[in-house]
CSV table of C-alpha atoms in Angstrom, one decimal:
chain,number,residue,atom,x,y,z
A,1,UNK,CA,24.9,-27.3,16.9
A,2,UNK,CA,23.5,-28.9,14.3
A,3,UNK,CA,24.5,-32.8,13.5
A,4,UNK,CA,25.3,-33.7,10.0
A,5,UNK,CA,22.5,-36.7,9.2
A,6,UNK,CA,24.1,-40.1,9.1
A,7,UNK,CA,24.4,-41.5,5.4
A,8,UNK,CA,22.9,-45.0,4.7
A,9,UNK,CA,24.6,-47.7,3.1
A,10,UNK,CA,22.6,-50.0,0.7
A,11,UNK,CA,22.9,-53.2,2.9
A,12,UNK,CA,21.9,-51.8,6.2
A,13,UNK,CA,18.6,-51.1,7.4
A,14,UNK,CA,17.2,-47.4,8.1
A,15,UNK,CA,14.6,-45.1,9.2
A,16,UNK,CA,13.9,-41.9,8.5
A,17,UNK,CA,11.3,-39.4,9.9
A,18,UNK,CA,10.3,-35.5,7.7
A,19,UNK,CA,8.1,-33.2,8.4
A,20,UNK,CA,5.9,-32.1,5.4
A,21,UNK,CA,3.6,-29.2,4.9
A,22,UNK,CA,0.6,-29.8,2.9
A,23,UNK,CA,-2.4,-27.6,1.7
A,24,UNK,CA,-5.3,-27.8,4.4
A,25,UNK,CA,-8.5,-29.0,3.4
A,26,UNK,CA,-10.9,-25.9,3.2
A,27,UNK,CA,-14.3,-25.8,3.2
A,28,UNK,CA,-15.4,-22.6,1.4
A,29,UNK,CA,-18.6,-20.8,1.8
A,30,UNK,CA,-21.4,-20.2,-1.0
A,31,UNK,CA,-19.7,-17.6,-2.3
A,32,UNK,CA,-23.9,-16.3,-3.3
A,33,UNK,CA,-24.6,-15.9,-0.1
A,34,UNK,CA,-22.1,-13.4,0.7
A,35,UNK,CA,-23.3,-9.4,0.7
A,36,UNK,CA,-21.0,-6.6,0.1
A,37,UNK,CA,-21.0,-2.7,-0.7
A,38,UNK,CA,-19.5,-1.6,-3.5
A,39,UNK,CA,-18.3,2.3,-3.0
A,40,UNK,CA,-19.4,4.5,-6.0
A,41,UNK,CA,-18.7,8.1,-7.0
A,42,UNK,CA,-20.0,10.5,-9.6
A,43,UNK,CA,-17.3,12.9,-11.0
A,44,UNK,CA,-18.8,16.4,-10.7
A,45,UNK,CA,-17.7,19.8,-12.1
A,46,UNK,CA,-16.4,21.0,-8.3
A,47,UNK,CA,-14.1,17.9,-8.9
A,48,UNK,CA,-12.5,18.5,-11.8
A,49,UNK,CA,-11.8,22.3,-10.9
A,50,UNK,CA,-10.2,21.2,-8.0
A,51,UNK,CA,-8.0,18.7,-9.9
A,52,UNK,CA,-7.4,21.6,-12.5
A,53,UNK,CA,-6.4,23.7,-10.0
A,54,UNK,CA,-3.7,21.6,-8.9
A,55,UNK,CA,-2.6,20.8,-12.5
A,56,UNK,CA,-2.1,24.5,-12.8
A,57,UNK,CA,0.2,24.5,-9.1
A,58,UNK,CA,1.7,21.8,-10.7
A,59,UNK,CA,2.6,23.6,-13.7
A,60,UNK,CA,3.4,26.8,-12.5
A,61,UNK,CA,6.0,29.2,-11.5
A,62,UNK,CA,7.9,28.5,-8.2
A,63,UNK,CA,9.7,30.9,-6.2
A,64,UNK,CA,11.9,30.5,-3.0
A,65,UNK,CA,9.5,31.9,0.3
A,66,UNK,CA,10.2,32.2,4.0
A,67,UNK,CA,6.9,33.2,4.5
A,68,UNK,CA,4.5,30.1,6.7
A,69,UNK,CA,3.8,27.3,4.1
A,70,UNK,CA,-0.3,27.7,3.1
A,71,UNK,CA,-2.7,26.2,0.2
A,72,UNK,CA,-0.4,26.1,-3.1
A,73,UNK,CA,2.9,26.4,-1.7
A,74,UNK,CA,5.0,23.4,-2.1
A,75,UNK,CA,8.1,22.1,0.3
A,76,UNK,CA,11.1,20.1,-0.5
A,77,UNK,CA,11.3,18.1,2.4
A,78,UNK,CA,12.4,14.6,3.9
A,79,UNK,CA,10.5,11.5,5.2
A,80,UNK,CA,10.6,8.6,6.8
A,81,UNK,CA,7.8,6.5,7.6
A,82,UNK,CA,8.8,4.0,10.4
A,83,UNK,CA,6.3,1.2,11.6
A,84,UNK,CA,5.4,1.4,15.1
A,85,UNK,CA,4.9,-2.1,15.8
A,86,UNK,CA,8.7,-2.9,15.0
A,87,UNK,CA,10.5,0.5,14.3
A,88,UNK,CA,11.4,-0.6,11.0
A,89,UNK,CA,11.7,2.3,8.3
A,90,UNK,CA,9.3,1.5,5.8
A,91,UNK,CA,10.2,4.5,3.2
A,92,UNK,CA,13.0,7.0,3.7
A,93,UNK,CA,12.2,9.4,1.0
A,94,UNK,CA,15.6,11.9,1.3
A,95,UNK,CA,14.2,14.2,-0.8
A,96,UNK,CA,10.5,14.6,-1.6
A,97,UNK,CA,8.0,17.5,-3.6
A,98,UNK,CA,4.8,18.2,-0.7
A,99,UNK,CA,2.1,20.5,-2.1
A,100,UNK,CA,-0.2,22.4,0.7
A,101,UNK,CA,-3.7,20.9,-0.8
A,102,UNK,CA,-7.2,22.3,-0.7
A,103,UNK,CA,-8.8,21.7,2.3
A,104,UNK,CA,-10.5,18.0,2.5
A,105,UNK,CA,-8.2,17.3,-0.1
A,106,UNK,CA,-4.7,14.9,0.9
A,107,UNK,CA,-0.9,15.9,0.6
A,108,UNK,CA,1.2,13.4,-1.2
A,109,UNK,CA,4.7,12.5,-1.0
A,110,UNK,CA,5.8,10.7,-3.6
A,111,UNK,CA,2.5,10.0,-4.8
A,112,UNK,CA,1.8,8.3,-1.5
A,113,UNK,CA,-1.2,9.6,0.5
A,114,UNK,CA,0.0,9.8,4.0
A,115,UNK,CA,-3.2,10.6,6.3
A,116,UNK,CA,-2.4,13.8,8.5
A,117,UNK,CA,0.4,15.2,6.4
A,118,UNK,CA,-1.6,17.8,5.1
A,119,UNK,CA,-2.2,19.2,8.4
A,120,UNK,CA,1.5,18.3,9.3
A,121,UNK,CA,3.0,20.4,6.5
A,122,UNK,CA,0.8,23.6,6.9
A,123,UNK,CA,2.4,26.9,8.2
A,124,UNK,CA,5.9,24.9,7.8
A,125,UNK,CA,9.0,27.0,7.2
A,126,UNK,CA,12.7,25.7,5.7
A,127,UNK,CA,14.1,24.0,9.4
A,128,UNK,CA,10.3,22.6,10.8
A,129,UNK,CA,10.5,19.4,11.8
A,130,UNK,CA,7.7,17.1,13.1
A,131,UNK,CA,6.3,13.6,14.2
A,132,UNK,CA,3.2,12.4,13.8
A,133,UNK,CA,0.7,9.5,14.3
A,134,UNK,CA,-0.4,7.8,10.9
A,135,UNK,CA,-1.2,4.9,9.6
A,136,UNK,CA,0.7,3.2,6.2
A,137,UNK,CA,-1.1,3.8,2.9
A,138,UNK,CA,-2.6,1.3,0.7
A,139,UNK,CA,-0.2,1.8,-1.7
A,140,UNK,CA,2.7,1.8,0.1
A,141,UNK,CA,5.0,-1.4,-0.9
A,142,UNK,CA,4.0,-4.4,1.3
A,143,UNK,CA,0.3,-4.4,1.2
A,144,UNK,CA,0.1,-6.8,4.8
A,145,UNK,CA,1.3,-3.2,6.5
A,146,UNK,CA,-1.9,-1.5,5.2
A,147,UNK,CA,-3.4,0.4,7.8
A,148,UNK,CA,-1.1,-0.5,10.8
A,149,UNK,CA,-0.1,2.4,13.0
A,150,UNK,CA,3.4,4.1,11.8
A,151,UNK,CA,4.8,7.5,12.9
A,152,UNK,CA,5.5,10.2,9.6
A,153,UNK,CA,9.0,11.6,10.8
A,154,UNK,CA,9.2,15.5,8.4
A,155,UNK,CA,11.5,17.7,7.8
A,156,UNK,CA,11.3,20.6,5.7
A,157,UNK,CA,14.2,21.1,3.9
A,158,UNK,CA,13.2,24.3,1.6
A,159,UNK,CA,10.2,25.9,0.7
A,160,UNK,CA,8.5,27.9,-2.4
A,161,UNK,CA,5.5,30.3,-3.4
A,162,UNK,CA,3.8,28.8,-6.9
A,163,UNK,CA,2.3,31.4,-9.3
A,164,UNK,CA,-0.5,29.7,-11.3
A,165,UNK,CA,-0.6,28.8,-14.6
A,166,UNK,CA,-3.6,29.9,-16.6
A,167,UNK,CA,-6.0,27.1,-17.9
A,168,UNK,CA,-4.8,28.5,-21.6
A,169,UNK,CA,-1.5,27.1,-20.7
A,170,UNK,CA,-2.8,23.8,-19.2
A,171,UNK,CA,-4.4,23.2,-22.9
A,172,UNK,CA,-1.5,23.7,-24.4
A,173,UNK,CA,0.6,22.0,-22.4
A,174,UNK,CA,-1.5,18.9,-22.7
A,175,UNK,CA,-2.2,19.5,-26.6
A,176,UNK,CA,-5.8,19.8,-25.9
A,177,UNK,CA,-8.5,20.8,-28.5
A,178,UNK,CA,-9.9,23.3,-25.8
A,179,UNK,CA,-10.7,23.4,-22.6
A,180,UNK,CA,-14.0,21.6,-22.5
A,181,UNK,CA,-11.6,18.8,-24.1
A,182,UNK,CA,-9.4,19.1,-21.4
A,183,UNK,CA,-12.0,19.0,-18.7
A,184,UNK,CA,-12.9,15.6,-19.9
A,185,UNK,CA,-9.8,14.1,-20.4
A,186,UNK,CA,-9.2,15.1,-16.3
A,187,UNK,CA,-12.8,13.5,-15.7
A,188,UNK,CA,-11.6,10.0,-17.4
A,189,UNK,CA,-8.5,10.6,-15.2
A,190,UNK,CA,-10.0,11.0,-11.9
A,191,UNK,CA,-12.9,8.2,-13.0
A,192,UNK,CA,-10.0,6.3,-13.4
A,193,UNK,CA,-7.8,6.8,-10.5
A,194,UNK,CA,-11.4,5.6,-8.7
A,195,UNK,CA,-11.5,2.9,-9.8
A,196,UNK,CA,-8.2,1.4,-8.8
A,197,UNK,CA,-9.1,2.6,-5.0
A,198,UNK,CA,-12.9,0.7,-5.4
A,199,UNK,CA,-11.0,-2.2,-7.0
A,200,UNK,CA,-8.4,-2.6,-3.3
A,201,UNK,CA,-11.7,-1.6,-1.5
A,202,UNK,CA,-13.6,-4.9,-2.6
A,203,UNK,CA,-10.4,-7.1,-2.7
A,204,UNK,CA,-9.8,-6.3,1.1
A,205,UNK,CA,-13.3,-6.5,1.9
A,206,UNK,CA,-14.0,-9.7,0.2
A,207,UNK,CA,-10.9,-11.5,1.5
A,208,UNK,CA,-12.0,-10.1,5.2
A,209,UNK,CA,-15.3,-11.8,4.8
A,210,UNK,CA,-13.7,-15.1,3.6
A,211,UNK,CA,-11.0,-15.1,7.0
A,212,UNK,CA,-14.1,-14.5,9.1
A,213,UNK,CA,-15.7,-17.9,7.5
A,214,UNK,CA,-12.7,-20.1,7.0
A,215,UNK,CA,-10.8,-22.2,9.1
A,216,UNK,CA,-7.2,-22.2,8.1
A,217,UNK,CA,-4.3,-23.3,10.7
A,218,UNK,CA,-1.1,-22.1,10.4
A,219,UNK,CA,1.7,-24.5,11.2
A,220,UNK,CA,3.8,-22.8,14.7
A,221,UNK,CA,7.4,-23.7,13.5
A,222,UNK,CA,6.4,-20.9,10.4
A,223,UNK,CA,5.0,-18.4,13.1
A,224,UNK,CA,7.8,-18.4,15.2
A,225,UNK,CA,9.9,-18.1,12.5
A,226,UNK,CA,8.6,-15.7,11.3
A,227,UNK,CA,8.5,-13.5,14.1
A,228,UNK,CA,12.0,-14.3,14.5
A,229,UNK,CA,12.5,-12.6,11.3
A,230,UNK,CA,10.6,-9.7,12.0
A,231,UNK,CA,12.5,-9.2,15.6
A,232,UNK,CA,15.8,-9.4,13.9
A,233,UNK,CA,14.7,-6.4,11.3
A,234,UNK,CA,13.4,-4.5,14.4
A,235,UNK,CA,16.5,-5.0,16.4
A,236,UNK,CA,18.4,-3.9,13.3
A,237,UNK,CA,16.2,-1.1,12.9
A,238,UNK,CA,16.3,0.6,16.5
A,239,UNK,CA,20.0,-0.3,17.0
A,240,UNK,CA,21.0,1.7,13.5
A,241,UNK,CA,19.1,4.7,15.1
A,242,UNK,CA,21.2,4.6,18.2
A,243,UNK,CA,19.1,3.0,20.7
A,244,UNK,CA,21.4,0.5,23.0
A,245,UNK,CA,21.5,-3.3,21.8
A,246,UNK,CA,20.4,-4.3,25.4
A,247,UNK,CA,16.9,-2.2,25.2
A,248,UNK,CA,16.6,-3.0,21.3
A,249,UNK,CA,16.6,-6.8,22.2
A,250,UNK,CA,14.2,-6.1,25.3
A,251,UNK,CA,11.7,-4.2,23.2
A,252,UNK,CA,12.0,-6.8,20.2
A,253,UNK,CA,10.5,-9.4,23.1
A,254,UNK,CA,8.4,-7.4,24.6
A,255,UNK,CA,6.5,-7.2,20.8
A,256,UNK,CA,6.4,-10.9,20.5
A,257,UNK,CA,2.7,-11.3,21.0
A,258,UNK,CA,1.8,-8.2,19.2
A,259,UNK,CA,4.6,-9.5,16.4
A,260,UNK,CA,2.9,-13.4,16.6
A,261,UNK,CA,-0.8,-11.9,15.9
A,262,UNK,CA,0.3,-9.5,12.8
A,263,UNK,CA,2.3,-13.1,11.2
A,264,UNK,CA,-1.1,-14.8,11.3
A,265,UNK,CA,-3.0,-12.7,9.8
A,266,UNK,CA,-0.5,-12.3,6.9
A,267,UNK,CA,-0.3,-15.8,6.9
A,268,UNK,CA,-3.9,-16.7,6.9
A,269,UNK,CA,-4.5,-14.0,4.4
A,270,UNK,CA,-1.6,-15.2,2.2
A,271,UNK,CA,-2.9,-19.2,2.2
A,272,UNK,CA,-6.1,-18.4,1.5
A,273,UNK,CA,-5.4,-16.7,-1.2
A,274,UNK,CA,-3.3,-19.3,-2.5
A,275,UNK,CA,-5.6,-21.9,-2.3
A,276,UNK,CA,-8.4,-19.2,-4.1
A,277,UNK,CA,-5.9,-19.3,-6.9
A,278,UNK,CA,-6.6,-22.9,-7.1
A,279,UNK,CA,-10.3,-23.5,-6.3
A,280,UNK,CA,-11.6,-20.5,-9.3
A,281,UNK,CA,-8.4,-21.4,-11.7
A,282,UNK,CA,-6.8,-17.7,-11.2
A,283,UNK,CA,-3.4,-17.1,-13.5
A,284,UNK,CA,-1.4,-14.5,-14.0
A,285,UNK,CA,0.5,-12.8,-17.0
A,286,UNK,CA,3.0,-10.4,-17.2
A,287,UNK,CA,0.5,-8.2,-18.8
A,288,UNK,CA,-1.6,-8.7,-15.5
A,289,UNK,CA,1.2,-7.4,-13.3
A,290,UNK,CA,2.3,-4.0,-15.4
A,291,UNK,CA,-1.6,-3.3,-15.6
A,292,UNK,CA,-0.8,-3.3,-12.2
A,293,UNK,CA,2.4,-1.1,-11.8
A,294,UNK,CA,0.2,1.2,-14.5
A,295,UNK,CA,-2.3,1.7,-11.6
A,296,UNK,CA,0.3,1.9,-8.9
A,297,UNK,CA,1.7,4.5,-10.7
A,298,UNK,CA,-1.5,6.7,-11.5
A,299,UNK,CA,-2.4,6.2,-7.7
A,300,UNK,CA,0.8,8.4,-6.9
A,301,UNK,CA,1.2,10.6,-9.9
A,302,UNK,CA,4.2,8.8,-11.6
A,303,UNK,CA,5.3,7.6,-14.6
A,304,UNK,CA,4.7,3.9,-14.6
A,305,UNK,CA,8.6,3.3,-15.4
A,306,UNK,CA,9.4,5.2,-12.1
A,307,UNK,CA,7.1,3.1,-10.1
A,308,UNK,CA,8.6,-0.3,-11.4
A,309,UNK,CA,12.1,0.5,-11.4
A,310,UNK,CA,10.9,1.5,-7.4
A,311,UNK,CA,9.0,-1.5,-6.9
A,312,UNK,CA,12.3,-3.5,-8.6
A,313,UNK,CA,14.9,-1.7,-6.0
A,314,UNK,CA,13.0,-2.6,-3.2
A,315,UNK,CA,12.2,-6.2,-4.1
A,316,UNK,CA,8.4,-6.0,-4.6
A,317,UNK,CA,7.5,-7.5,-7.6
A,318,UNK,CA,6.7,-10.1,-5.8
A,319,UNK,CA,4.1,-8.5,-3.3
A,320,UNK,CA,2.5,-6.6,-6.5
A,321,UNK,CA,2.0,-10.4,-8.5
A,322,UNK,CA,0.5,-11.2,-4.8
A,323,UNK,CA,-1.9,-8.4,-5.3
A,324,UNK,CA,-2.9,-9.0,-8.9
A,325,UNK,CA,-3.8,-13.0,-7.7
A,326,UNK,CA,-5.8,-11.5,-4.8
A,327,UNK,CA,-7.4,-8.8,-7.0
A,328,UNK,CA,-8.4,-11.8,-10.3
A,329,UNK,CA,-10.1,-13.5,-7.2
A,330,UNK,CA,-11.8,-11.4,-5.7
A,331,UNK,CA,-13.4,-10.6,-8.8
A,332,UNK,CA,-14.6,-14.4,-9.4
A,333,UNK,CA,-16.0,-14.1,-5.9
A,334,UNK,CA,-17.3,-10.6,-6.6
A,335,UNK,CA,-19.4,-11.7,-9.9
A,336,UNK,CA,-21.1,-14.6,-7.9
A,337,UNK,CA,-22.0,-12.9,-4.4
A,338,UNK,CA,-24.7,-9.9,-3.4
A,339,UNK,CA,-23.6,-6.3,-4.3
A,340,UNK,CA,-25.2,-2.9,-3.4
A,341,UNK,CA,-23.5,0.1,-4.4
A,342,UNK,CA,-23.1,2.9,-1.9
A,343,UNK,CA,-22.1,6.6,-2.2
A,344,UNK,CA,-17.9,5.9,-1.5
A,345,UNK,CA,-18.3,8.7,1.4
A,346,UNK,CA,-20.3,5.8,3.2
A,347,UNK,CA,-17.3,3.4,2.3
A,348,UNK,CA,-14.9,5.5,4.2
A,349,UNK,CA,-13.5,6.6,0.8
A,350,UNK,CA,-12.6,10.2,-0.3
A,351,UNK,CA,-12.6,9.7,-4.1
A,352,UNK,CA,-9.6,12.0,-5.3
């Protein structure tokens, strides 16, 4: 139980004792010394065709099917995406539009790209469900989940057969001049959409190199709480799916270690990018952070007014001003170190 503290009295003697966290002394690297690749892609005519051709699925004719879902068709399915490491659900998404893509192209679920789903979701029909290995996307809410393992739970709740509409109606539909007008405004588009994927590329890259050079401790009492916190949500989690409380608890402890690693690396991520903020002078605007929903939003094919009233539900805002401090300074480090620019295949990156 916790003792209420004694209260002095202006004639007596007294001594008190607090504990006070204070921003560690750092000692940063030449930020010119530091080499990195910057991934790079040129926007070719096969490219835009294939982006047309989904703008034409997209605008097309739908038609119920009980035939094997294959490239076109489109499901109305549910997903949840559920973090191994603690079993929390990191998206339930009741009710979501999947498109069979082009081959070496991704599926999205509400805009999300969700590694293996398009392999997942072929030669579904209405009733298929499946579970699969993954890990969370980039632009998937809290950022320090980012390519940790999580299992894609789907179920395909309906599906459809999409008749194409003709490029003549694309134009149209877009109020194009013509169609060599339109082809360009989809070249901007996917030049664009680029760019935001090169921009998280070098920000995670560059704040990698700086963790690898930097010595920044992490007081325990904020580890362990932390975990704590985490455990409770994972308890939550597996006991709200029907797992026993006993085994919930057991498995919640038996992820402490895994649990305490994960915490420090947020945590060392998170201060260093704090004290970045104040070593190059970073600030933020709001105009900074709805640039950023803007790219959020063009990442998974939304309106930008749909990604923020998401981002606002979920309490996010936060994480996204996060990533616009860690984004302004990595550019600052960005302009002063070594960069070569490599084809984005190299870089691990598809492009579109």
């Amino acid at each position: 139980p916790q003792k209420e503290s004694p209260q002095p009295t202006p004639e007596d003697d007294f001594r008190c004792a607090a504990m006070i966290d204070h921003a560690p002394e750092v000692d940063w690297p030449d930020f010119s010394d530091l080499e990195f690749i910057r991934p790079v892609l040129d926007i070719d005519e096969a490219m835009i065709d294939a982006e047309l051709e989904e703008q034409q699925f997209e605008a097309g004719t739908a038609e119920p099917s009980q035939d094997p879902l294959v490239r076109g068709d489109q499901a109305m399915a549910r997903i949840e995406l559920i973090l191994a490491e603690t079993g929390e659900t990191l998206a339930d998404l009741i009710e979501t539009k999947i498109r069979v893509p082009a081959d070496g192209r991704p599926a999205l679920a509400a805009g999300l790209v969700i590694e293996g789903l398009d392999d997942a979701i072929r030669g579904c029909v209405t009733g298929t469900s499946r579970t699969f290995e993954t890990t969370v996307p980039d632009s998937l809410g809290n950022t320090s989940h980012a390519g940790k393992p999580m299992q894609c739970v789907l179920e395909v709740l309906s599906t459809e057969r999409i008749a194409l509409a003709s490029i003549d109606d694309l134009v149209a539909l877009y109020e194009s001049p013509s169609e060599a007008t339109l082809r360009q405004q989809v070249k901007l588009s996917l030049e664009h959409r680029f760019s935001i994927e090169q921009q998280q590329y070098l920000t995670d890259e560059v704040f990698d190199a700086l963790l690898e050079r930097v010595t920044c401790p992490i007081p325990r009492r904020v580890l362990v709480e932390k975990v704590s916190e985490q455990q409770e949500r994972m308890i939550k989690s597996m006991i709200e799916k029907g797992v026993d409380p006993v085994e919930a608890k057991a498995d919640a402890e038996d992820s402490k270690k895994r649990l305490m690693v994960s915490v420090l690396n947020q945590s060392r991520r998170t201060v260093v990018g704090m004290l970045l903020q104040r070593k190059l002078g970073v600030s933020l605007s709001e105009d900074d952070v709805e640039s950023r929903i803007r790219a959020m939003a063009a990442l998974r094919g939304q309106r930008p007014e749909e990604t923020r009233k998401e981002i606002v539900e979920e309490k996010q805002i936060d994480m996204v001003a996060k990533q616009v401090f860690e984004s302004k300074a990595a550019e600052k480090i960005l302009a002063k170190a070594i960069v070569r620019d490599v084809p984005a295949a190299e870089a691990g990156l598809r492009g579109t």
